[in-house]
Amino acid sequence: MLARRSLARIATQPSPLGVAPKNARNMATLREIELRLKSVKNIEKITKSMKMIASTKLAKAQRAMQSGKQYGLANSEIFQHAPSETPAKRKLFIVVSSDKGLCGGIHSSVSKATRRAIADTEKPVESDSPIMVIGDKSKMQLSRVLGKNLAMSFNQIGRDIPTFADAAGVADLIVKSDVKYDGISIVYNKFISAVSYESDIVDVAGENALKESAGFRAYEMEDDVTKDLAEFSLANAIYAALVEAHACEQSARRNAMDNASKNAKDMIDRLTMQYNRGRQAAITNELVDIITGASAL
Amino acid sequence: MSSATWRNFFTYNKYAQITARAVRQSLKESERVVAEKRGTTALKYQQWENGVGGPQVLLNPEEVKKVGKSAAV
């Protein structure tokens, strides 16, 4: 009984040889903590400045979005009054994102919406529906999953506020390409508020769908003019989607950088505490060494 | 209007962009600078075949390069 208790006592006491000199280990980790602290402080500065830039860009982008949305609204009015008789089977998906990252879930939200729409069972679309992507980030994501469907991709849009010239160029290339489709679906991010967005799909009728709809046939339009209208309404819809997606991207980047700065600040506080505690422990150990050494003399 | 042959060569969007460029270039200097910004596009596109992308092509390659100052005047 006594032997058992003494064994337990020996087990709990630290072995006299095994403990490494505390000073040495703390000094090494102190250096590491200092380096980490410096790098996290730099990161915090960068994310804070990115947040400032994104919030000024957001103000401008929101103004452009208010005026750009009118194009999209005027567009959709035509299609409301001239609904297509037969649902489009072969849809061309136009995915609107951008080239730059560090903006939260913007690109993946749009890519996921496209994948969901293609795999949709309620309103089935052909599995080899062509996809055209605006923006490198979504292009990367979609080329991995739906690479066979990709027909064309565009980039260098979204550096500044998108212009109608961008949208007209995209529409021009789409019409000139020999991609066959019945209707077009534009997948973009809808701006709900300065802190939230969600993916949305807007349908644009092709030239044939317009010609066949009853509302349109009430007017006798020349075929040429109908083709012009279809092309122009495509450019309109693309422009409205581009501008709104740009505003969403700026707001998402601002929020992401805001969160990153907050996290960096928390990390800095934690690391500073750790550093100070380590420093004080090292000083205390040195004092203890000195005092015991002095008392031995 | 019905005898317009431009439809054989380009789409309505290209037609609208050409006319817009003409209007912009005819504006007064101060307004023109503001309007030029609204008409700029640096769009690049690439065709894809079977999951492989082709070369990236500029939509509007630089048409007029500014004449630089030469050393020997």
Tab-separated table of C-alpha atoms in Angstrom:
chain	number	residue	atom	x	y	z
A	1	MET	CA	0.000	0.000	0.000
A	2	LEU	CA	2.778	2.348	0.892
A	3	ALA	CA	4.690	1.165	-2.186
A	4	ARG	CA	1.722	1.997	-4.440
A	5	ARG	CA	1.411	5.514	-3.051
A	6	SER	CA	5.112	6.207	-3.412
A	7	LEU	CA	5.033	4.872	-6.982
A	8	ALA	CA	2.189	7.257	-7.820
A	9	ARG	CA	4.101	10.153	-6.264
A	10	ILE	CA	7.204	9.369	-8.328
A	11	ALA	CA	5.146	9.137	-11.497
A	12	THR	CA	3.604	12.579	-11.000
A	13	GLN	CA	6.916	14.310	-10.236
A	14	PRO	CA	8.737	15.519	-13.365
A	15	SER	CA	11.881	13.606	-14.204
A	16	PRO	CA	14.965	15.607	-13.287
A	17	LEU	CA	16.692	15.022	-16.645
A	18	GLY	CA	13.887	15.343	-19.172
A	19	VAL	CA	13.006	19.081	-18.999
A	20	ALA	CA	14.730	21.110	-21.738
A	21	PRO	CA	16.062	24.513	-20.703
A	22	LYS	CA	12.927	26.652	-20.744
A	23	ASN	CA	14.804	29.784	-21.726
A	24	ALA	CA	16.108	28.321	-24.973
A	25	ARG	CA	12.736	27.084	-26.170
A	26	ASN	CA	10.931	30.281	-25.287
A	27	MET	CA	13.466	32.481	-27.072
A	28	ALA	CA	13.042	30.437	-30.280
A	29	THR	CA	9.276	30.592	-30.131
A	30	LEU	CA	9.458	34.298	-29.223
A	31	ARG	CA	11.226	34.950	-32.519
A	32	GLU	CA	8.628	32.916	-34.362
A	33	ILE	CA	5.780	34.777	-32.680
A	34	GLU	CA	7.410	38.076	-33.558
A	35	LEU	CA	7.677	37.103	-37.239
A	36	ARG	CA	4.078	35.929	-37.338
A	37	LEU	CA	2.976	39.136	-35.645
A	38	LYS	CA	4.760	41.256	-38.232
A	39	SER	CA	3.265	39.374	-41.174
A	40	VAL	CA	-0.273	39.412	-39.754
A	41	LYS	CA	0.044	43.180	-39.189
A	42	ASN	CA	1.015	43.626	-42.837
A	43	ILE	CA	-1.897	41.519	-43.951
A	44	GLU	CA	-4.265	43.568	-41.822
A	45	LYS	CA	-3.017	46.758	-43.484
A	46	ILE	CA	-3.531	45.282	-46.935
A	47	THR	CA	-7.034	43.972	-46.270
A	48	LYS	CA	-8.055	47.245	-44.641
A	49	SER	CA	-6.926	49.246	-47.675
A	50	MET	CA	-8.664	46.802	-50.025
A	51	LYS	CA	-11.842	47.304	-48.029
A	52	MET	CA	-11.574	51.086	-48.399
A	53	ILE	CA	-11.047	50.802	-52.135
A	54	ALA	CA	-13.939	48.386	-52.511
A	55	SER	CA	-16.324	50.655	-50.597
A	56	THR	CA	-15.533	53.671	-52.777
A	57	LYS	CA	-15.923	51.535	-55.886
A	58	LEU	CA	-19.186	50.173	-54.501
A	59	ALA	CA	-20.745	53.636	-54.312
A	60	LYS	CA	-19.927	54.283	-57.965
A	61	ALA	CA	-21.006	50.774	-59.021
A	62	GLN	CA	-24.350	51.126	-57.265
A	63	ARG	CA	-25.106	54.366	-59.101
A	64	ALA	CA	-24.241	52.719	-62.411
A	65	MET	CA	-26.409	49.749	-61.487
A	66	GLN	CA	-29.468	51.934	-60.813
A	67	SER	CA	-29.264	53.442	-64.273
A	68	GLY	CA	-28.212	50.211	-65.969
A	69	LYS	CA	-31.122	48.231	-64.571
A	70	GLN	CA	-33.535	50.352	-66.582
A	71	TYR	CA	-32.161	48.742	-69.743
A	72	GLY	CA	-32.933	45.315	-68.350
A	73	LEU	CA	-36.420	46.334	-67.227
A	74	ALA	CA	-37.312	47.829	-70.597
A	75	ASN	CA	-36.048	44.641	-72.160
A	76	SER	CA	-38.126	42.304	-70.052
A	77	GLU	CA	-41.246	44.325	-70.820
A	78	ILE	CA	-41.059	43.219	-74.439
A	79	PHE	CA	-40.855	39.590	-73.431
A	80	GLN	CA	-43.715	39.942	-70.981
A	81	HIS	CA	-46.001	41.144	-73.736
A	82	ALA	CA	-44.735	38.568	-76.211
A	83	PRO	CA	-44.421	35.316	-74.292
A	84	SER	CA	-43.082	32.380	-76.250
A	85	GLU	CA	-45.507	29.585	-77.032
A	86	THR	CA	-43.130	26.651	-76.767
A	87	PRO	CA	-40.588	26.424	-73.924
A	88	ALA	CA	-37.028	26.630	-75.134
A	89	LYS	CA	-35.333	23.257	-75.205
A	90	ARG	CA	-31.797	24.172	-76.104
A	91	LYS	CA	-30.700	27.042	-73.916
A	92	LEU	CA	-27.512	29.011	-74.159
A	93	PHE	CA	-26.259	29.858	-70.676
A	94	ILE	CA	-24.319	33.064	-70.275
A	95	VAL	CA	-22.498	33.071	-66.934
A	96	VAL	CA	-21.553	36.524	-65.647
A	97	SER	CA	-18.659	36.753	-63.214
A	98	SER	CA	-15.288	38.492	-63.259
A	99	ASP	CA	-11.536	37.985	-63.426
A	100	LYS	CA	-10.522	39.041	-59.925
A	101	GLY	CA	-10.735	37.058	-56.705
A	102	LEU	CA	-10.838	37.910	-53.000
A	103	CYS	CA	-14.543	38.680	-53.253
A	104	GLY	CA	-16.192	35.981	-51.171
A	105	GLY	CA	-18.519	33.490	-52.883
A	106	ILE	CA	-19.454	35.487	-55.977
A	107	HIS	CA	-17.937	33.206	-58.595
A	108	SER	CA	-18.886	29.910	-56.975
A	109	SER	CA	-22.468	31.134	-56.431
A	110	VAL	CA	-22.884	31.729	-60.152
A	111	SER	CA	-21.128	28.484	-61.132
A	112	LYS	CA	-23.327	26.493	-58.754
A	113	ALA	CA	-26.487	28.109	-60.128
A	114	THR	CA	-25.433	27.128	-63.655
A	115	ARG	CA	-24.754	23.539	-62.622
A	116	ARG	CA	-28.108	23.384	-60.848
A	117	ALA	CA	-29.933	24.772	-63.874
A	118	ILE	CA	-28.341	22.234	-66.188
A	119	ALA	CA	-29.092	19.342	-63.838
A	120	ASP	CA	-32.628	20.645	-63.177
A	121	THR	CA	-35.351	18.020	-63.480
A	122	GLU	CA	-38.367	20.349	-63.264
A	123	LYS	CA	-37.519	22.371	-66.357
A	124	PRO	CA	-35.151	20.068	-68.161
A	125	VAL	CA	-32.575	21.468	-70.526
A	126	GLU	CA	-30.381	19.470	-72.853
A	127	SER	CA	-27.310	18.178	-71.073
A	128	ASP	CA	-25.066	19.527	-73.796
A	129	SER	CA	-26.508	23.037	-73.618
A	130	PRO	CA	-23.790	25.464	-74.628
A	131	ILE	CA	-22.311	27.705	-71.943
A	132	MET	CA	-20.488	30.974	-72.451
A	133	VAL	CA	-18.604	32.430	-69.522
A	134	ILE	CA	-17.674	36.039	-68.852
A	135	GLY	CA	-14.828	36.181	-66.361
A	136	ASP	CA	-11.836	33.971	-65.689
A	137	LYS	CA	-12.781	32.761	-62.223
A	138	SER	CA	-16.051	31.093	-63.195
A	139	LYS	CA	-14.394	29.879	-66.370
A	140	MET	CA	-11.883	27.918	-64.268
A	141	GLN	CA	-14.611	26.446	-62.079
A	142	LEU	CA	-16.944	25.502	-64.911
A	143	SER	CA	-14.228	24.152	-67.212
A	144	ARG	CA	-13.483	21.528	-64.585
A	145	VAL	CA	-17.096	20.377	-64.242
A	146	LEU	CA	-18.922	21.243	-67.481
A	147	GLY	CA	-15.924	21.637	-69.775
A	148	LYS	CA	-17.592	19.907	-72.680
A	149	ASN	CA	-20.400	22.481	-72.725
A	150	LEU	CA	-18.145	25.530	-72.867
A	151	ALA	CA	-18.452	27.310	-76.176
A	152	MET	CA	-16.749	30.649	-75.663
A	153	SER	CA	-15.313	32.671	-72.829
A	154	PHE	CA	-14.688	36.365	-72.353
A	155	ASN	CA	-12.437	38.266	-69.993
A	156	GLN	CA	-11.089	41.750	-69.255
A	157	ILE	CA	-14.578	42.826	-68.198
A	158	GLY	CA	-15.194	44.110	-64.694
A	159	ARG	CA	-11.958	46.035	-64.151
A	160	ASP	CA	-14.007	49.198	-64.131
A	161	ILE	CA	-17.748	49.751	-64.441
A	162	PRO	CA	-18.894	47.638	-67.411
A	163	THR	CA	-19.822	49.715	-70.458
A	164	PHE	CA	-22.522	49.082	-73.017
A	165	ALA	CA	-19.684	48.624	-75.505
A	166	ASP	CA	-18.605	45.528	-73.539
A	167	ALA	CA	-22.136	44.130	-73.602
A	168	ALA	CA	-22.574	44.930	-77.292
A	169	GLY	CA	-19.254	43.243	-78.076
A	170	VAL	CA	-20.280	40.102	-76.205
A	171	ALA	CA	-23.717	40.022	-77.880
A	172	ASP	CA	-22.101	40.561	-81.260
A	173	LEU	CA	-19.729	37.625	-80.757
A	174	ILE	CA	-22.541	35.387	-79.551
A	175	VAL	CA	-24.723	36.128	-82.554
A	176	LYS	CA	-21.848	35.732	-85.002
A	177	SER	CA	-20.735	32.420	-83.538
A	178	ASP	CA	-22.385	29.327	-84.955
A	179	VAL	CA	-23.814	28.140	-81.648
A	180	LYS	CA	-27.371	26.821	-81.968
A	181	TYR	CA	-29.906	27.718	-79.317
A	182	ASP	CA	-33.633	28.297	-78.830
A	183	GLY	CA	-33.398	30.688	-75.915
A	184	ILE	CA	-30.800	32.322	-73.725
A	185	SER	CA	-30.455	32.278	-69.936
A	186	ILE	CA	-28.189	34.790	-68.258
A	187	VAL	CA	-26.880	33.634	-64.861
A	188	TYR	CA	-25.681	36.512	-62.682
A	189	ASN	CA	-25.676	37.749	-59.098
A	190	LYS	CA	-28.634	39.881	-58.110
A	191	PHE	CA	-27.937	42.770	-55.772
A	192	ILE	CA	-30.227	42.504	-52.750
A	193	SER	CA	-28.438	44.854	-50.374
A	194	ALA	CA	-24.961	46.099	-49.564
A	195	VAL	CA	-24.322	42.965	-47.515
A	196	SER	CA	-26.173	40.297	-49.460
A	197	TYR	CA	-26.591	39.033	-52.999
A	198	GLU	CA	-27.973	35.911	-54.574
A	199	SER	CA	-27.676	34.198	-57.933
A	200	ASP	CA	-30.471	34.723	-60.420
A	201	ILE	CA	-31.329	33.639	-63.959
A	202	VAL	CA	-32.885	35.925	-66.565
A	203	ASP	CA	-34.338	34.534	-69.787
A	204	VAL	CA	-33.973	36.275	-73.131
A	205	ALA	CA	-35.947	35.021	-76.096
A	206	GLY	CA	-34.170	34.287	-79.352
A	207	GLU	CA	-35.232	35.684	-82.689
A	208	ASN	CA	-37.396	32.709	-83.637
A	209	ALA	CA	-39.251	32.682	-80.327
A	210	LEU	CA	-40.123	36.351	-80.805
A	211	LYS	CA	-41.360	35.784	-84.328
A	212	GLU	CA	-43.595	32.899	-83.295
A	213	SER	CA	-45.182	34.519	-80.258
A	214	ALA	CA	-48.772	35.678	-80.689
A	215	GLY	CA	-48.237	39.087	-79.145
A	216	PHE	CA	-45.511	39.875	-81.647
A	217	ARG	CA	-47.367	38.637	-84.685
A	218	ALA	CA	-50.109	41.181	-84.024
A	219	TYR	CA	-47.680	43.701	-85.519
A	220	GLU	CA	-46.343	43.126	-88.981
A	221	MET	CA	-42.612	43.410	-88.520
A	222	GLU	CA	-40.044	42.801	-91.174
A	223	ASP	CA	-37.760	39.901	-90.433
A	224	ASP	CA	-34.703	42.145	-90.540
A	225	VAL	CA	-36.062	44.422	-87.852
A	226	THR	CA	-37.039	41.463	-85.679
A	227	LYS	CA	-33.492	40.146	-85.913
A	228	ASP	CA	-32.163	43.579	-84.945
A	229	LEU	CA	-34.513	43.691	-81.981
A	230	ALA	CA	-33.471	40.249	-80.783
A	231	GLU	CA	-29.784	41.165	-81.000
A	232	PHE	CA	-30.258	44.520	-79.311
A	233	SER	CA	-32.356	43.062	-76.499
A	234	LEU	CA	-29.630	40.472	-75.916
A	235	ALA	CA	-27.063	43.277	-75.555
A	236	ASN	CA	-29.417	45.115	-73.187
A	237	ALA	CA	-29.946	42.101	-70.977
A	238	ILE	CA	-26.204	41.370	-70.881
A	239	TYR	CA	-25.473	44.974	-69.952
A	240	ALA	CA	-27.977	45.003	-67.098
A	241	ALA	CA	-26.588	41.708	-65.778
A	242	LEU	CA	-22.957	42.909	-66.083
A	243	VAL	CA	-23.580	46.104	-64.164
A	244	GLU	CA	-25.512	44.408	-61.375
A	245	ALA	CA	-22.933	41.634	-61.061
A	246	HIS	CA	-20.198	44.271	-60.834
A	247	ALA	CA	-21.974	45.985	-57.937
A	248	CYS	CA	-22.437	42.626	-56.177
A	249	GLU	CA	-18.747	41.854	-56.621
A	250	GLN	CA	-17.652	45.141	-55.065
A	251	SER	CA	-19.975	44.698	-52.095
A	252	ALA	CA	-18.848	41.092	-51.599
A	253	ARG	CA	-15.200	42.133	-51.776
A	254	ARG	CA	-15.810	44.853	-49.213
A	255	ASN	CA	-17.483	42.409	-46.839
A	256	ALA	CA	-14.807	39.758	-47.350
A	257	MET	CA	-12.002	42.235	-46.710
A	258	ASP	CA	-13.869	43.596	-43.689
A	259	ASN	CA	-14.090	40.095	-42.203
A	260	ALA	CA	-10.468	39.420	-43.038
A	261	SER	CA	-9.384	42.642	-41.303
A	262	LYS	CA	-11.431	41.748	-38.221
A	263	ASN	CA	-9.930	38.268	-38.103
A	264	ALA	CA	-6.453	39.691	-38.586
A	265	LYS	CA	-7.030	42.119	-35.719
A	266	ASP	CA	-8.156	39.282	-33.446
A	267	MET	CA	-5.096	37.309	-34.447
A	268	ILE	CA	-2.849	40.291	-33.718
A	269	ASP	CA	-4.368	40.692	-30.235
A	270	ARG	CA	-3.938	37.009	-29.478
A	271	LEU	CA	-0.376	36.868	-30.778
A	272	THR	CA	0.574	40.047	-28.875
A	273	MET	CA	-0.687	38.532	-25.619
A	274	GLN	CA	1.228	35.344	-26.346
A	275	TYR	CA	4.349	37.325	-27.186
A	276	ASN	CA	4.178	39.447	-24.045
A	277	ARG	CA	3.551	36.444	-21.846
A	278	GLY	CA	6.479	34.628	-23.422
A	279	ARG	CA	8.698	37.670	-23.008
A	280	GLN	CA	7.748	38.067	-19.350
A	281	ALA	CA	8.293	34.354	-18.711
A	282	ALA	CA	11.769	34.581	-20.237
A	283	ILE	CA	12.604	37.613	-18.072
A	284	THR	CA	11.295	35.875	-14.966
A	285	ASN	CA	13.399	32.798	-15.703
A	286	GLU	CA	16.494	34.882	-16.170
A	287	LEU	CA	15.816	36.641	-12.861
A	288	VAL	CA	15.354	33.299	-11.112
A	289	ASP	CA	18.667	32.067	-12.556
A	290	ILE	CA	20.455	35.197	-11.446
A	291	ILE	CA	18.974	35.125	-7.962
A	292	THR	CA	19.667	31.449	-7.341
A	293	GLY	CA	23.134	31.936	-8.740
A	294	ALA	CA	23.671	34.922	-6.435
A	295	SER	CA	22.348	33.070	-3.441
A	296	ALA	CA	24.774	30.218	-4.116
A	297	LEU	CA	27.762	32.542	-3.805
B	1	MET	CA	-34.073	51.709	-95.045
B	2	SER	CA	-35.260	48.515	-96.706
B	3	SER	CA	-32.370	48.671	-99.180
B	4	ALA	CA	-29.811	48.840	-96.386
B	5	THR	CA	-27.021	46.402	-97.171
B	6	TRP	CA	-25.107	46.732	-93.928
B	7	ARG	CA	-26.976	43.698	-92.600
B	8	ASN	CA	-24.906	41.538	-94.919
B	9	PHE	CA	-21.714	42.549	-93.161
B	10	PHE	CA	-22.377	42.998	-89.477
B	11	THR	CA	-24.972	42.682	-86.755
B	12	TYR	CA	-27.173	45.435	-85.421
B	13	ASN	CA	-25.025	45.766	-82.304
B	14	LYS	CA	-21.921	46.429	-84.384
B	15	TYR	CA	-23.919	48.934	-86.443
B	16	ALA	CA	-25.042	50.713	-83.262
B	17	GLN	CA	-21.480	50.797	-81.917
B	18	ILE	CA	-20.151	52.297	-85.155
B	19	THR	CA	-22.780	55.029	-85.178
B	20	ALA	CA	-22.179	55.684	-81.468
B	21	ARG	CA	-18.462	56.076	-82.154
B	22	ALA	CA	-19.245	58.570	-84.906
B	23	VAL	CA	-21.454	60.597	-82.561
B	24	ARG	CA	-18.841	60.527	-79.810
B	25	GLN	CA	-16.102	61.753	-82.120
B	26	SER	CA	-18.275	64.639	-83.237
B	27	LEU	CA	-18.856	66.003	-79.728
B	28	LYS	CA	-17.270	69.106	-78.224
B	29	GLU	CA	-13.871	68.374	-76.665
B	30	SER	CA	-14.950	68.379	-73.009
B	31	GLU	CA	-18.039	66.220	-73.624
B	32	ARG	CA	-16.060	63.956	-75.943
B	33	VAL	CA	-13.576	62.984	-73.258
B	34	VAL	CA	-16.419	61.990	-70.911
B	35	ALA	CA	-18.221	60.074	-73.633
B	36	GLU	CA	-15.092	58.214	-74.804
B	37	LYS	CA	-14.824	56.645	-71.357
B	38	ARG	CA	-18.315	55.217	-71.770
B	39	GLY	CA	-17.384	53.642	-75.064
B	40	THR	CA	-14.188	51.865	-74.139
B	41	THR	CA	-13.936	48.122	-74.115
B	42	ALA	CA	-10.886	45.911	-73.674
B	43	LEU	CA	-12.822	42.697	-74.262
B	44	LYS	CA	-10.903	39.497	-74.981
B	45	TYR	CA	-12.544	36.241	-75.998
B	46	GLN	CA	-11.540	32.667	-76.730
B	47	GLN	CA	-13.309	29.790	-78.451
B	48	TRP	CA	-13.583	26.450	-76.674
B	49	GLU	CA	-13.590	23.003	-78.265
B	50	ASN	CA	-14.198	19.878	-76.189
B	51	GLY	CA	-13.089	21.383	-72.929
B	52	VAL	CA	-9.951	22.972	-74.373
B	53	GLY	CA	-9.687	26.695	-74.851
B	54	GLY	CA	-8.306	28.340	-77.937
B	55	PRO	CA	-6.115	31.427	-78.042
B	56	GLN	CA	-7.422	34.611	-76.464
B	57	VAL	CA	-8.187	37.248	-79.068
B	58	LEU	CA	-8.685	40.965	-78.544
B	59	LEU	CA	-12.002	42.167	-79.850
B	60	ASN	CA	-10.704	45.602	-80.818
B	61	PRO	CA	-7.001	45.386	-81.489
B	62	GLU	CA	-5.218	48.675	-80.970
B	63	GLU	CA	-6.016	50.549	-84.155
B	64	VAL	CA	-4.040	53.747	-83.880
B	65	LYS	CA	-0.716	53.723	-82.081
B	66	LYS	CA	0.400	57.107	-80.839
B	67	VAL	CA	3.314	58.406	-82.899
B	68	GLY	CA	6.265	58.600	-80.540
B	69	LYS	CA	8.797	61.403	-80.547
B	70	SER	CA	11.865	60.330	-82.456
B	71	ALA	CA	15.333	61.398	-81.348
B	72	ALA	CA	16.338	62.926	-84.649
B	73	VAL	CA	13.799	65.674	-85.252
